Every structure is written in C-alpha cells, then in structure tokens.
PDB file of C-alpha atoms in Angstrom:
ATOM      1  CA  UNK N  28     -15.408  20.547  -0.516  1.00 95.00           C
ATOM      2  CA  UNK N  29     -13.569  16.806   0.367  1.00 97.00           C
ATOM      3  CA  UNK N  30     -13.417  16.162   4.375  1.00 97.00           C
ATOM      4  CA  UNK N  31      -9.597  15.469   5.335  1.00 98.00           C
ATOM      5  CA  UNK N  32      -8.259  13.790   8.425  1.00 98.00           C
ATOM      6  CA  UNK N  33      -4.535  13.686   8.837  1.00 98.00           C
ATOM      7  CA  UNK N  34      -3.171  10.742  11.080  1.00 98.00           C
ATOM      8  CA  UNK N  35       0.223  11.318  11.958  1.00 97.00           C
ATOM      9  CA  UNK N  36       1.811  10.279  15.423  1.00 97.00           C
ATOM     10  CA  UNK N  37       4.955  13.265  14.993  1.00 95.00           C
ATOM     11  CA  UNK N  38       3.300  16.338  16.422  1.00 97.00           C
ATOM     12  CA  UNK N  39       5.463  19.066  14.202  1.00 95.00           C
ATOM     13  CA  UNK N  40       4.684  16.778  10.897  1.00 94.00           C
ATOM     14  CA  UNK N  41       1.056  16.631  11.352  1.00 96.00           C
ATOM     15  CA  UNK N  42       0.821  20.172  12.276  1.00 96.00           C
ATOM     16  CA  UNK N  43       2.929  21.251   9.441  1.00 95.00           C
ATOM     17  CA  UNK N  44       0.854  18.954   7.022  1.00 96.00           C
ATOM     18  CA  UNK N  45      -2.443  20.736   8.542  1.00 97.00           C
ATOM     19  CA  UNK N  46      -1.317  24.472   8.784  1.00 96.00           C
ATOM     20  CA  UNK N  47       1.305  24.812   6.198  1.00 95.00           C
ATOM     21  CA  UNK N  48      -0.737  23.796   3.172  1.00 96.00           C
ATOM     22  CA  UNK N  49      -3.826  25.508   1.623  1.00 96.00           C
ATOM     23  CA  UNK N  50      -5.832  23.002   1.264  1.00 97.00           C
ATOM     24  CA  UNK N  51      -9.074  25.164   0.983  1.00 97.00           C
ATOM     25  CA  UNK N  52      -7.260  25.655  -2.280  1.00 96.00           C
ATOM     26  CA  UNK N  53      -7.274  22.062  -2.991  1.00 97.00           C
ATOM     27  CA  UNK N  54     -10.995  21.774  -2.319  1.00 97.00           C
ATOM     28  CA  UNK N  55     -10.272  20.003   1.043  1.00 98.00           C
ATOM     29  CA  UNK N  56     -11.099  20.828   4.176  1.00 97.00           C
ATOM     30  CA  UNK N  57      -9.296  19.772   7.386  1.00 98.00           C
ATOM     31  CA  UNK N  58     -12.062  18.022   9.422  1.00 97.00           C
ATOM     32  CA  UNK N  59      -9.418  16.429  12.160  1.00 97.00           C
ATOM     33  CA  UNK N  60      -6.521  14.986  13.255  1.00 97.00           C
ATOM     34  CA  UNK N  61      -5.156  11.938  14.886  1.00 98.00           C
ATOM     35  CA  UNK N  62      -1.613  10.715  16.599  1.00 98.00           C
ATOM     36  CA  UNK N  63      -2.928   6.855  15.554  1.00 97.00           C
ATOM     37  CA  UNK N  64      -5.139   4.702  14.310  1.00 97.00           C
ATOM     38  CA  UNK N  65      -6.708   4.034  17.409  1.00 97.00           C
ATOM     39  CA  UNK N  66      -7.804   7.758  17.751  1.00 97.00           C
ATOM     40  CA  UNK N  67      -8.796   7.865  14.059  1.00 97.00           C
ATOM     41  CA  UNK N  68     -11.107   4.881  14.974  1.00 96.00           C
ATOM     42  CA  UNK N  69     -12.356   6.683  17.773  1.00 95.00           C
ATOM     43  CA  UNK N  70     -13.071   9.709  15.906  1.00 94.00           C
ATOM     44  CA  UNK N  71     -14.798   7.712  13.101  1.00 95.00           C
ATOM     45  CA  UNK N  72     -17.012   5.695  15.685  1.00 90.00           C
ATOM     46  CA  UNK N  73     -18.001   8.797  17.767  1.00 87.00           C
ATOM     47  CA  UNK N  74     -18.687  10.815  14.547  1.00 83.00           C
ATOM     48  CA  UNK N  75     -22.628  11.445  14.716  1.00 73.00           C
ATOM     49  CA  UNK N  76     -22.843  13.587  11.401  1.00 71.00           C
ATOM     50  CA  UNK N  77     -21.832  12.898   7.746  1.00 73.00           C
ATOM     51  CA  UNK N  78     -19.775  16.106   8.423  1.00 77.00           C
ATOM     52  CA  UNK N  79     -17.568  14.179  10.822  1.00 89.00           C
ATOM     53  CA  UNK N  80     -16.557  11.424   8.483  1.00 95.00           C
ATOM     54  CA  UNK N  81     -13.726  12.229   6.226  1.00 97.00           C
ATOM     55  CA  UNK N  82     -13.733  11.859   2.181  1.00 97.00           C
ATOM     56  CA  UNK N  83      -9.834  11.785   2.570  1.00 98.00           C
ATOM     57  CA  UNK N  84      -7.604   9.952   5.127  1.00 98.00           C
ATOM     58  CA  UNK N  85      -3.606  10.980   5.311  1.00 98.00           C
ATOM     59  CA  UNK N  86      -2.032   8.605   6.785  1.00 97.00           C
ATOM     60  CA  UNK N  87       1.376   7.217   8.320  1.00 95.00           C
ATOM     61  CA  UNK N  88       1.835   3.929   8.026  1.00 93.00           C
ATOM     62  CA  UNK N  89       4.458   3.559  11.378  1.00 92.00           C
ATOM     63  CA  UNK N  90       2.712   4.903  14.301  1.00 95.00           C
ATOM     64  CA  UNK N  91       2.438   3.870  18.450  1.00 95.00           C
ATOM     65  CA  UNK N  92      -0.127   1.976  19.381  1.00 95.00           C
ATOM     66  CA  UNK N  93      -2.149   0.890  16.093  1.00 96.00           C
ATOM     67  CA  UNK N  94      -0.388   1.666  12.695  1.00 95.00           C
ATOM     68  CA  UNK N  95      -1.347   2.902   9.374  1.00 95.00           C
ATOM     69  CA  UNK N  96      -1.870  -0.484   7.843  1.00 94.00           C
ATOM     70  CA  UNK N  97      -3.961  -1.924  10.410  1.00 96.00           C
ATOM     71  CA  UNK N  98      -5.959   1.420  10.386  1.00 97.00           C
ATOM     72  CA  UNK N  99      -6.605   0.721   6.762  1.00 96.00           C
ATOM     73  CA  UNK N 100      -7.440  -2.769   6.981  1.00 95.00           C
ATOM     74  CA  UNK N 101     -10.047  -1.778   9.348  1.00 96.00           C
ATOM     75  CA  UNK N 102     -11.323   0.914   7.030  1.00 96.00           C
ATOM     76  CA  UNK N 103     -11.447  -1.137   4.562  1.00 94.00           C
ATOM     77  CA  UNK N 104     -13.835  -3.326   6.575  1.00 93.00           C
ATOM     78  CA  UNK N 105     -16.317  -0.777   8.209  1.00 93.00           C
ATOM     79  CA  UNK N 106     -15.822   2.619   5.751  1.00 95.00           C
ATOM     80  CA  UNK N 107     -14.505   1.237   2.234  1.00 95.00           C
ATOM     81  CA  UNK N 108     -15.939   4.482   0.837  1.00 95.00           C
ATOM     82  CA  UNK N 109     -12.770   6.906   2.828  1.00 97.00           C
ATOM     83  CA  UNK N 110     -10.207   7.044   0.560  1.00 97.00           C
ATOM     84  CA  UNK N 111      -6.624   6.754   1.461  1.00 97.00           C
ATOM     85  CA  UNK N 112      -3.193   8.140   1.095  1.00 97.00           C
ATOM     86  CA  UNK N 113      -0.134   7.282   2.716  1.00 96.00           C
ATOM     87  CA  UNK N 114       2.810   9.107   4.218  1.00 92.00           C
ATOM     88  CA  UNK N 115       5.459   6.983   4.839  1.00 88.00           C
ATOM     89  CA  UNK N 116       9.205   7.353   6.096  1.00 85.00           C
ATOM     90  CA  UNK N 117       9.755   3.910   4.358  1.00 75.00           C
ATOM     91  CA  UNK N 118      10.632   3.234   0.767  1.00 76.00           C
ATOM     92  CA  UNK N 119      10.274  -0.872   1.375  1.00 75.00           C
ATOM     93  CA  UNK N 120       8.305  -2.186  -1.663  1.00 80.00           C
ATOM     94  CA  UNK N 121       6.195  -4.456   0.756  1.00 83.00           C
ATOM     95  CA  UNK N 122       4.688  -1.742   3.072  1.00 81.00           C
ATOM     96  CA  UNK N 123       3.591   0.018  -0.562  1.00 84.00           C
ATOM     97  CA  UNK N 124       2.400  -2.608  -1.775  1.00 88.00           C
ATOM     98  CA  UNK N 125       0.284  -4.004   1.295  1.00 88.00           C
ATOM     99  CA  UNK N 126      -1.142   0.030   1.234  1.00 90.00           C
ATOM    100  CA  UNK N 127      -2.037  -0.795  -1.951  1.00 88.00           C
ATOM    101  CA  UNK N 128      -3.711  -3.746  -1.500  1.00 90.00           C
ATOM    102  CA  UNK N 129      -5.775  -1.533   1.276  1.00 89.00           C
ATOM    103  CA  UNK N 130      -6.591   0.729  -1.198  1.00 88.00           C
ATOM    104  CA  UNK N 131      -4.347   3.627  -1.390  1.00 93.00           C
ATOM    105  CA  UNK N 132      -4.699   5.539  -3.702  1.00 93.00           C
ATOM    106  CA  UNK N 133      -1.193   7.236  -3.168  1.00 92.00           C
ATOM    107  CA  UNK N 134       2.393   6.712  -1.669  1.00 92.00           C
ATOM    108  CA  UNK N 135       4.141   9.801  -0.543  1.00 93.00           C
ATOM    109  CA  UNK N 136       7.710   9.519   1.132  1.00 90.00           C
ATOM    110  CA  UNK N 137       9.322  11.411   3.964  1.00 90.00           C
ATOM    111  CA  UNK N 138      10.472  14.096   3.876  1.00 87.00           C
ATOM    112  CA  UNK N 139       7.582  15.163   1.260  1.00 88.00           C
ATOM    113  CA  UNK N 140       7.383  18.455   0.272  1.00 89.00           C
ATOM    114  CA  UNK N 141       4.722  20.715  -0.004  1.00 90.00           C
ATOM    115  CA  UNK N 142       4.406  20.545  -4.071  1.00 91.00           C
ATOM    116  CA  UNK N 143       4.342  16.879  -3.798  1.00 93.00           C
ATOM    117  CA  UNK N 144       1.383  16.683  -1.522  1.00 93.00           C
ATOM    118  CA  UNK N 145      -0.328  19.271  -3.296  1.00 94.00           C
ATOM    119  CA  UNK N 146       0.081  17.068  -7.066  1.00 94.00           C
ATOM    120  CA  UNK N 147      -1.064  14.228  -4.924  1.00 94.00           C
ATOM    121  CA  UNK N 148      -4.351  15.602  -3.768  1.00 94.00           C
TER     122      UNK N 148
END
C-alpha cells in the first residue's frame, strides 16, 4: 500500500479529499495531513520511521505561509523520491508548468471531483 499526505490549507477540502474517497481502494493509505508546506516539512523532518514518509504528496499549490511550489522545490532537494500531484484552483499555464518542472506527475483543477482524483491516482 502507497503512503499519502494531503496538503491543503481549506479545512472542508482537505477533509473531504481524506474522508470522502476510498483510497484503501486505490492502494493508498492516508498517512497525514497538512494546512502548508511548512507543516508538511515539519512532518517530513520529524518523521523517525519509513512509515512516516509518504510515497504520494497531494498538494495545493496556493497556500498561507509556504506554498505548494516552494514545498516542491524543497522536495525536490531533500526527498526527490515523494512523488507529487497537484490540486490547484488555477488554470494559469505557468503555475502547471513550474509543477511540472518540480516533478508532478499530475495537475488536477478545482473544483475536482471525486472520479477525477480517483483516474489520477
């Protein structure tokens, strides 16, 4: 089973990402959550067992205090092996293709629905 962290600073989104999709189904389980990607770093840094480190990263790319494409520019540096999807309210070409060049692996606009996330993963 893949390790999933979903970073999402909108409370109701993340939780509905998290609870309202069956991702045991998927082959993923939800290992945690952050608001940022401060707290994801946190999480990451603090994590003391390979079970604590995520396979899978959701993230948003606008969030408070560090955003999705700084998050991924530091996991590109220090865990290049998480891979990476992005949630994004913006269709701008440039924030896609700067995920990209982070290396996304996927682009999902919002409002996504359920069936989308679920081809995606």
């Amino acid at each position: 089973m893949y390790r999933l962290m979903v970073v999402e600073d909108e409370t109701i989104i993340r939780r509905g990402i998290v609870k309202g999709i069956r991702w045991e189904e998927l082959g993923f389980q939800v290992i945690a959550e952050a608001a940022n990607g401060k707290n994801a770093l946190k999480h990451l840094d603090h994590a003391q067992l390979s079970e604590e480190i995520p396979d899978v990263m959701l993230v948003d790319i606008q969030m408070p205090v560090m955003n999705g494409l700084s998050l991924m520019k530091e996991l590109q540096r220090f865990y290049p092996f998480i891979r990476i999807v992005v949630l994004s309210g913006y269709s701008d070409f440039d924030y896609a293709q700067q995920a990209m060049g982070f290396g996304a692996m996927g682009y999902l606009l919002k409002p996504t629905q359920k069936a989308e996330i679920t081809k995606t993963f």
